[in-house]
Each structure stands twice: as structure tokens, then as C-alpha cells.
């Protein structure tokens, strides 16, 4: 149970979707014909997308998050990267979670302790 006295204006929650998460089917570029042309078997039908604006929408499975989006209490950050990527998913997660340089190995960071 969440107490109502908590000041949620100072709370940031990060949701890391790892494993087989497909970013283009999480925040769907439903108005881009390339999305459908290049993903004939994976694309989510535009009629099923939960529209966020004229270009992007949530995967229908994210419907419980829509009220938070509509109230301005949820944001999505797209297209993130870091300098000198080595293209390893596992190393990339370490870099994001520790805020290290790509040539630096840290055991703890701003989001996690490895």
C-alpha cells in the first residue's frame, strides 16, 4: 500500500526492458510506412496502437501506462546512445547502469551495483 503523504513530484522510476524487448514495438512509429514495409510480420497494426501523438504510440500491452502519459506523469526517451559503442548488449547495459565511459569498467553506478 502506498501512503498518500509521499511527495511523488520528487520520484523518478526507471523501467529497463531487457531481454528480448523490441523498442520499435514498444513505442511504435505507426505513421511511418517504413516501419510496416520493413517489418511485415512484426509490425503492430496501426489500429491497435495506443496513439501518443501523430507519429508514435504505445504497444497495446502498455495500456495501463496510458493514464500516466495523459496526465503528464510519464515520459519516454528515445534514440539514446553513448560515444564509442562496442555493440555488445551486455556491455551497453553496464555502461547505462553505471554511467561509465565505454572504455571504463565500474562495479557500481547511478542505477545499479554490479
Coordinates of N, CA, C and O in Angstrom, one line a residue:
X1 N 0.8 -1.2 0.0 CA 0.0 0.0 0.0 C 0.9 1.2 0.0 O 1.8 1.3 0.7
X2 N 0.6 2.2 -0.8 CA 1.3 3.4 -1.0 C 0.7 4.5 -0.1 O -0.5 4.7 -0.2
X3 N 1.5 5.1 0.8 CA 1.0 6.2 1.6 C 0.8 7.5 0.8 O 1.6 7.8 0.0
X4 N -0.3 8.2 1.0 CA -0.6 9.4 0.2 C 0.4 10.5 0.6 O 0.4 11.5 -0.1
X5 N 1.1 10.4 1.7 CA 1.9 11.6 2.1 C 3.3 11.6 1.4 O 4.0 12.6 1.5
X6 N 3.5 10.6 0.5 CA 4.8 10.6 -0.2 C 4.7 11.7 -1.3 O 3.7 11.9 -2.0
X7 N 5.8 12.5 -1.4 CA 5.9 13.6 -2.4 C 6.3 12.9 -3.7 O 7.5 12.8 -4.0
X8 N 5.4 12.5 -4.6 CA 5.8 11.9 -5.9 C 6.4 12.8 -6.8 O 7.0 12.4 -7.8
X9 N 6.3 14.1 -6.6 CA 7.0 15.1 -7.5 C 8.5 14.9 -7.5 O 9.2 15.4 -8.4
X10 N 9.0 14.2 -6.6 CA 10.5 14.0 -6.5 C 10.9 12.6 -6.7 O 12.0 12.2 -6.4
X11 N 10.1 11.8 -7.3 CA 10.3 10.4 -7.6 C 10.5 10.2 -9.0 O 9.7 10.6 -9.8
X12 N 11.6 9.5 -9.4 CA 11.8 9.1 -10.8 C 11.9 7.5 -10.8 O 12.7 7.0 -10.0
X13 N 11.2 6.9 -11.6 CA 11.2 5.5 -11.7 C 11.7 5.1 -13.1 O 11.2 5.6 -14.1
X14 N 12.7 4.3 -13.2 CA 13.3 3.9 -14.5 C 12.8 2.4 -14.7 O 12.9 1.6 -13.8
X15 N 12.3 2.2 -15.9 CA 11.9 0.9 -16.3 C 12.8 0.4 -17.4 O 12.9 1.0 -18.4
X16 N 13.6 -0.6 -17.0 CA 14.5 -1.2 -18.0 C 13.9 -2.4 -18.6 O 13.7 -3.4 -17.8
X17 N 13.6 -2.4 -19.8 CA 13.1 -3.6 -20.5 C 14.2 -4.3 -21.2 O 14.7 -3.8 -22.2
X18 N 14.7 -5.4 -20.6 CA 15.8 -6.1 -21.2 C 15.4 -7.4 -21.7 O 14.2 -7.7 -21.8
X19 N 16.3 -8.2 -22.2 CA 16.0 -9.5 -22.8 C 15.6 -9.2 -24.2 O 16.3 -8.6 -25.0
X20 N 14.5 -9.7 -24.6 CA 14.0 -9.6 -26.0 C 13.2 -8.4 -26.3 O 12.4 -8.5 -27.3
X21 N 13.2 -7.4 -25.5 CA 12.4 -6.2 -25.8 C 12.7 -5.6 -27.2 O 13.8 -5.4 -27.5
X22 N 11.7 -5.3 -27.9 CA 11.8 -4.7 -29.2 C 11.3 -3.2 -29.1 O 10.2 -3.0 -29.0
X23 N 12.3 -2.3 -29.1 CA 12.0 -0.9 -28.9 C 11.0 -0.4 -29.9 O 10.1 0.4 -29.5
X24 N 11.0 -0.8 -31.2 CA 10.1 -0.3 -32.2 C 8.7 -0.8 -32.0 O 7.7 -0.3 -32.6
X25 N 8.6 -1.9 -31.2 CA 7.2 -2.4 -30.9 C 6.8 -2.1 -29.5 O 5.8 -2.5 -29.0
X26 N 7.6 -1.3 -28.8 CA 7.2 -0.7 -27.5 C 6.7 0.7 -27.7 O 5.5 0.9 -27.3
X27 N 7.5 1.5 -28.3 CA 7.0 2.8 -28.7 C 7.0 2.7 -30.3 O 8.0 2.7 -30.9
X28 N 5.8 2.6 -30.8 CA 5.6 2.2 -32.2 C 5.5 3.4 -33.1 O 4.7 4.3 -32.9
X29 N 6.3 3.5 -34.2 CA 6.3 4.6 -35.1 C 5.2 4.3 -36.2 O 5.4 4.1 -37.4
X30 N 3.9 4.3 -35.7 CA 2.8 3.8 -36.5 C 2.5 4.6 -37.8 O 1.8 4.1 -38.7
X31 N 3.0 5.8 -37.9 CA 2.7 6.7 -39.0 C 3.8 6.5 -40.1 O 3.7 7.1 -41.2
X32 N 4.8 5.8 -39.8 CA 6.0 5.6 -40.7 C 5.8 4.4 -41.6 O 5.8 3.3 -41.1
X33 N 5.6 4.6 -42.9 CA 5.4 3.5 -43.8 C 6.6 2.5 -43.8 O 6.4 1.3 -44.1
X34 N 7.8 3.0 -43.5 CA 9.0 2.1 -43.5 C 8.8 1.1 -42.4 O 9.3 -0.1 -42.5
X35 N 8.2 1.5 -41.3 CA 8.0 0.5 -40.1 C 7.2 -0.7 -40.6 O 7.6 -1.8 -40.4
X36 N 6.2 -0.5 -41.3 CA 5.4 -1.6 -41.8 C 6.0 -2.3 -43.0 O 5.9 -3.5 -43.1
X37 N 6.7 -1.5 -43.9 CA 7.4 -2.1 -45.0 C 8.5 -3.0 -44.6 O 8.7 -4.1 -45.2
X38 N 9.3 -2.6 -43.6 CA 10.4 -3.4 -43.2 C 10.1 -4.5 -42.2 O 11.0 -5.3 -41.8
X39 N 8.9 -4.5 -41.6 CA 8.5 -5.4 -40.6 C 7.1 -6.1 -40.9 O 6.2 -6.0 -40.1
X40 N 7.0 -6.7 -42.1 CA 5.7 -7.2 -42.5 C 5.1 -8.2 -41.5 O 3.9 -8.3 -41.4
X41 N 6.0 -8.9 -40.8 CA 5.4 -9.9 -39.8 C 5.5 -9.5 -38.4 O 5.0 -10.2 -37.5
X42 N 6.2 -8.4 -38.1 CA 6.4 -7.9 -36.7 C 5.6 -6.7 -36.4 O 5.4 -6.4 -35.2
X43 N 5.3 -5.9 -37.4 CA 4.6 -4.6 -37.1 C 3.3 -4.7 -36.4 O 2.5 -5.7 -36.7
X44 N 3.0 -3.8 -35.5 CA 1.8 -3.8 -34.8 C 0.8 -2.9 -35.7 O 1.1 -1.8 -36.1
X45 N -0.4 -3.5 -35.9 CA -1.4 -2.8 -36.7 C -1.6 -1.4 -36.2 O -1.9 -1.3 -35.0
X46 N -1.6 -0.4 -37.0 CA -1.8 1.0 -36.5 C -3.2 1.1 -35.8 O -3.3 1.9 -34.9
X47 N -4.2 0.4 -36.2 CA -5.5 0.4 -35.5 C -5.4 0.0 -34.0 O -6.2 0.4 -33.2
X48 N -4.4 -0.8 -33.7 CA -4.2 -1.3 -32.3 C -3.3 -0.5 -31.5 O -3.2 -0.7 -30.2
X49 N -2.5 0.4 -32.1 CA -1.6 1.2 -31.3 C -2.3 2.2 -30.5 O -3.3 2.8 -30.9
X50 N -1.8 2.5 -29.3 CA -2.4 3.5 -28.4 C -1.6 4.8 -28.7 O -0.5 5.0 -28.4
X51 N -2.3 5.7 -29.5 CA -1.7 6.9 -30.1 C -1.3 7.8 -29.0 O -2.0 8.2 -28.1
X52 N 0.0 8.2 -29.0 CA 0.6 9.3 -28.1 C 0.6 10.6 -28.8 O 0.4 11.7 -28.2
X53 N 0.9 10.6 -30.1 CA 0.8 11.8 -31.0 C 0.6 11.3 -32.4 O 0.2 10.2 -32.6
X54 N 0.9 12.2 -33.4 CA 0.6 11.8 -34.8 C 1.6 10.9 -35.4 O 1.4 10.4 -36.5
X55 N 2.7 10.6 -34.6 CA 3.7 9.7 -35.1 C 4.0 8.4 -34.3 O 4.3 7.4 -34.9
X56 N 3.8 8.5 -33.0 CA 4.2 7.4 -32.1 C 3.1 7.0 -31.2 O 2.2 7.8 -30.9
X57 N 3.1 5.7 -30.8 CA 2.1 5.2 -29.9 C 2.7 4.1 -29.1 O 3.7 3.5 -29.5
X58 N 2.0 3.7 -28.0 CA 2.3 2.6 -27.2 C 1.9 1.3 -27.8 O 0.8 1.2 -28.4
X59 N 2.6 0.3 -27.5 CA 2.2 -1.1 -27.8 C 0.9 -1.3 -27.0 O 0.8 -0.8 -25.9
X60 N -0.1 -2.0 -27.5 CA -1.4 -2.2 -26.8 C -1.2 -2.8 -25.4 O -2.0 -2.5 -24.5
X61 N -0.1 -3.5 -25.2 CA 0.2 -4.1 -23.9 C 0.5 -3.1 -22.8 O 0.5 -3.4 -21.6
X62 N 0.8 -1.9 -23.2 CA 1.2 -0.8 -22.3 C 0.0 0.0 -21.9 O 0.1 1.1 -21.3
X63 N -1.2 -0.4 -22.2 CA -2.4 0.3 -21.9 C -2.5 0.8 -20.4 O -3.0 2.0 -20.2
X64 N -2.1 0.0 -19.4 CA -2.1 0.5 -18.0 C -1.3 1.8 -17.8 O -1.5 2.5 -16.9
X65 N -0.3 2.1 -18.7 CA 0.5 3.3 -18.6 C -0.1 4.5 -19.2 O 0.4 5.6 -19.0
X66 N -1.1 4.3 -20.0 CA -1.7 5.5 -20.8 C -2.2 6.6 -19.9 O -2.0 7.8 -20.2
X67 N -2.9 6.3 -18.8 CA -3.3 7.4 -17.9 C -2.1 8.2 -17.4 O -2.2 9.5 -17.2
X68 N -1.0 7.6 -17.1 CA 0.2 8.3 -16.6 C 0.7 9.2 -17.7 O 1.1 10.4 -17.5
X69 N 0.7 8.7 -19.0 CA 1.1 9.5 -20.1 C 0.2 10.7 -20.3 O 0.6 11.9 -20.4
X70 N -1.1 10.5 -20.3 CA -2.1 11.5 -20.5 C -2.0 12.6 -19.4 O -2.3 13.8 -19.7
X71 N -1.7 12.2 -18.2 CA -1.6 13.2 -17.1 C -0.3 14.0 -17.1 O -0.1 14.9 -16.3
X72 N 0.7 13.6 -17.9 CA 2.0 14.2 -17.9 C 3.0 13.6 -16.9 O 4.0 14.2 -16.7
X73 N 2.6 12.5 -16.3 CA 3.4 11.9 -15.3 C 4.4 10.8 -15.8 O 5.1 10.2 -15.0
X74 N 4.4 10.6 -17.1 CA 5.2 9.6 -17.7 C 5.8 10.2 -19.0 O 5.2 10.9 -19.7
X75 N 7.1 9.9 -19.2 CA 7.8 10.3 -20.4 C 8.5 9.1 -21.0 O 8.9 8.1 -20.3
X76 N 8.8 9.1 -22.2 CA 9.6 8.1 -22.9 C 10.8 8.8 -23.6 O 10.6 9.9 -24.2
X77 N 11.9 8.3 -23.4 CA 13.1 8.8 -24.0 C 13.6 7.9 -25.1 O 13.9 6.7 -24.8
X78 N 13.7 8.4 -26.3 CA 14.0 7.5 -27.5 C 15.4 7.9 -28.0 O 15.8 9.0 -27.9
X79 N 16.0 7.0 -28.7 CA 17.2 7.2 -29.5 C 18.4 7.5 -28.7 O 19.3 8.3 -29.1
X80 N 18.6 6.9 -27.5 CA 19.7 7.2 -26.7 C 20.9 6.4 -27.2 O 20.8 5.3 -27.8
X81 N 22.1 7.0 -26.9 CA 23.3 6.3 -27.3 C 24.4 6.8 -26.4 O 24.2 7.5 -25.5
X82 N 25.6 6.3 -26.7 CA 26.8 6.8 -26.0 C 28.0 6.7 -26.9 O 28.0 6.0 -27.9
X83 N 29.0 7.5 -26.6 CA 30.2 7.6 -27.6 C 30.9 6.2 -27.6 O 31.0 5.5 -26.6
X84 N 31.5 5.9 -28.7 CA 32.3 4.7 -28.9 C 31.6 3.4 -28.5 O 32.2 2.6 -27.8
X85 N 30.4 3.1 -29.0 CA 29.7 1.9 -28.6 C 30.5 0.7 -29.2 O 31.1 0.7 -30.2
X86 N 30.4 -0.4 -28.4 CA 31.1 -1.7 -28.9 C 30.0 -2.7 -29.4 O 30.4 -3.8 -29.8
X87 N 28.8 -2.3 -29.4 CA 27.6 -3.1 -29.9 C 27.4 -4.4 -29.1 O 26.7 -5.2 -29.6
X88 N 27.9 -4.5 -27.9 CA 27.5 -5.6 -27.0 C 26.3 -5.1 -26.2 O 26.4 -4.2 -25.4
X89 N 25.2 -5.9 -26.3 CA 24.1 -5.6 -25.4 C 24.4 -5.6 -24.0 O 24.1 -4.6 -23.2
X90 N 25.2 -6.5 -23.5 CA 25.5 -6.7 -22.1 C 26.4 -5.6 -21.6 O 26.2 -5.0 -20.6
X91 N 27.4 -5.2 -22.4 CA 28.3 -4.1 -22.0 C 27.5 -2.8 -22.1 O 27.7 -1.9 -21.2
X92 N 26.7 -2.6 -23.1 CA 25.9 -1.4 -23.1 C 25.0 -1.2 -21.9 O 24.9 -0.1 -21.4
X93 N 24.4 -2.3 -21.4 CA 23.6 -2.2 -20.2 C 24.5 -1.8 -19.0 O 24.1 -0.9 -18.2
X94 N 25.7 -2.3 -18.9 CA 26.6 -1.9 -17.8 C 27.0 -0.5 -17.9 O 27.0 0.2 -16.9
X95 N 27.2 0.0 -19.1 CA 27.5 1.4 -19.3 C 26.4 2.3 -18.9 O 26.6 3.3 -18.2
X96 N 25.2 2.0 -19.3 CA 24.0 2.8 -18.9 C 23.8 2.8 -17.4 O 23.5 3.8 -16.8
X97 N 23.9 1.6 -16.8 CA 23.6 1.5 -15.4 C 24.6 2.1 -14.5 O 24.4 2.4 -13.3
X98 N 25.9 2.2 -15.0 CA 26.9 2.8 -14.1 C 27.3 4.2 -14.5 O 28.1 4.9 -13.8
X99 N 26.9 4.6 -15.7 CA 27.3 5.9 -16.3 C 28.8 6.0 -16.5 O 29.4 7.0 -16.4
X100 N 29.4 4.9 -16.8 CA 30.8 4.8 -17.1 C 31.1 5.2 -18.5 O 30.2 5.2 -19.4
X101 N 32.4 5.5 -18.8 CA 32.8 5.7 -20.2 C 32.8 4.3 -20.8 O 32.9 3.3 -20.1
X102 N 32.8 4.2 -22.1 CA 32.7 2.9 -22.8 C 34.0 2.1 -22.6 O 34.0 0.9 -22.7
X103 N 35.1 2.8 -22.2 CA 36.4 2.1 -22.0 C 36.7 1.9 -20.5 O 37.8 1.6 -20.1
X104 N 35.7 2.1 -19.7 CA 35.9 2.1 -18.2 C 34.9 1.0 -17.6 O 33.7 1.0 -18.0
X105 N 35.4 0.2 -16.7 CA 34.5 -0.8 -16.1 C 34.3 -0.4 -14.6 O 35.3 -0.2 -13.9
X106 N 33.1 -0.1 -14.3 CA 32.7 0.2 -12.9 C 31.9 -0.9 -12.3 O 31.1 -1.5 -13.0
X107 N 32.0 -1.1 -11.0 CA 31.1 -2.1 -10.3 C 29.8 -1.5 -9.7 O 29.0 -2.2 -9.4
X108 N 29.8 -0.2 -9.6 CA 28.5 0.4 -9.1 C 28.3 1.8 -9.9 O 29.3 2.3 -10.4
X109 N 27.1 2.2 -9.9 CA 26.8 3.4 -10.6 C 25.5 4.0 -10.1 O 24.9 3.7 -9.1
X110 N 25.0 4.9 -11.0 CA 23.8 5.7 -10.6 C 22.5 4.8 -10.6 O 21.5 5.2 -9.9
X111 N 22.4 3.7 -11.3 CA 21.2 2.9 -11.3 C 21.4 1.5 -10.7 O 20.4 0.9 -10.4
X112 N 22.6 1.1 -10.5 CA 22.8 -0.3 -10.1 C 24.2 -0.5 -9.5 O 25.1 0.3 -9.6
X113 N 24.3 -1.6 -8.8 CA 25.6 -2.1 -8.3 C 25.7 -3.5 -9.0 O 24.9 -4.3 -8.9
X114 N 26.8 -3.6 -9.8 CA 27.0 -4.9 -10.5 C 27.6 -6.0 -9.6 O 28.2 -5.7 -8.7

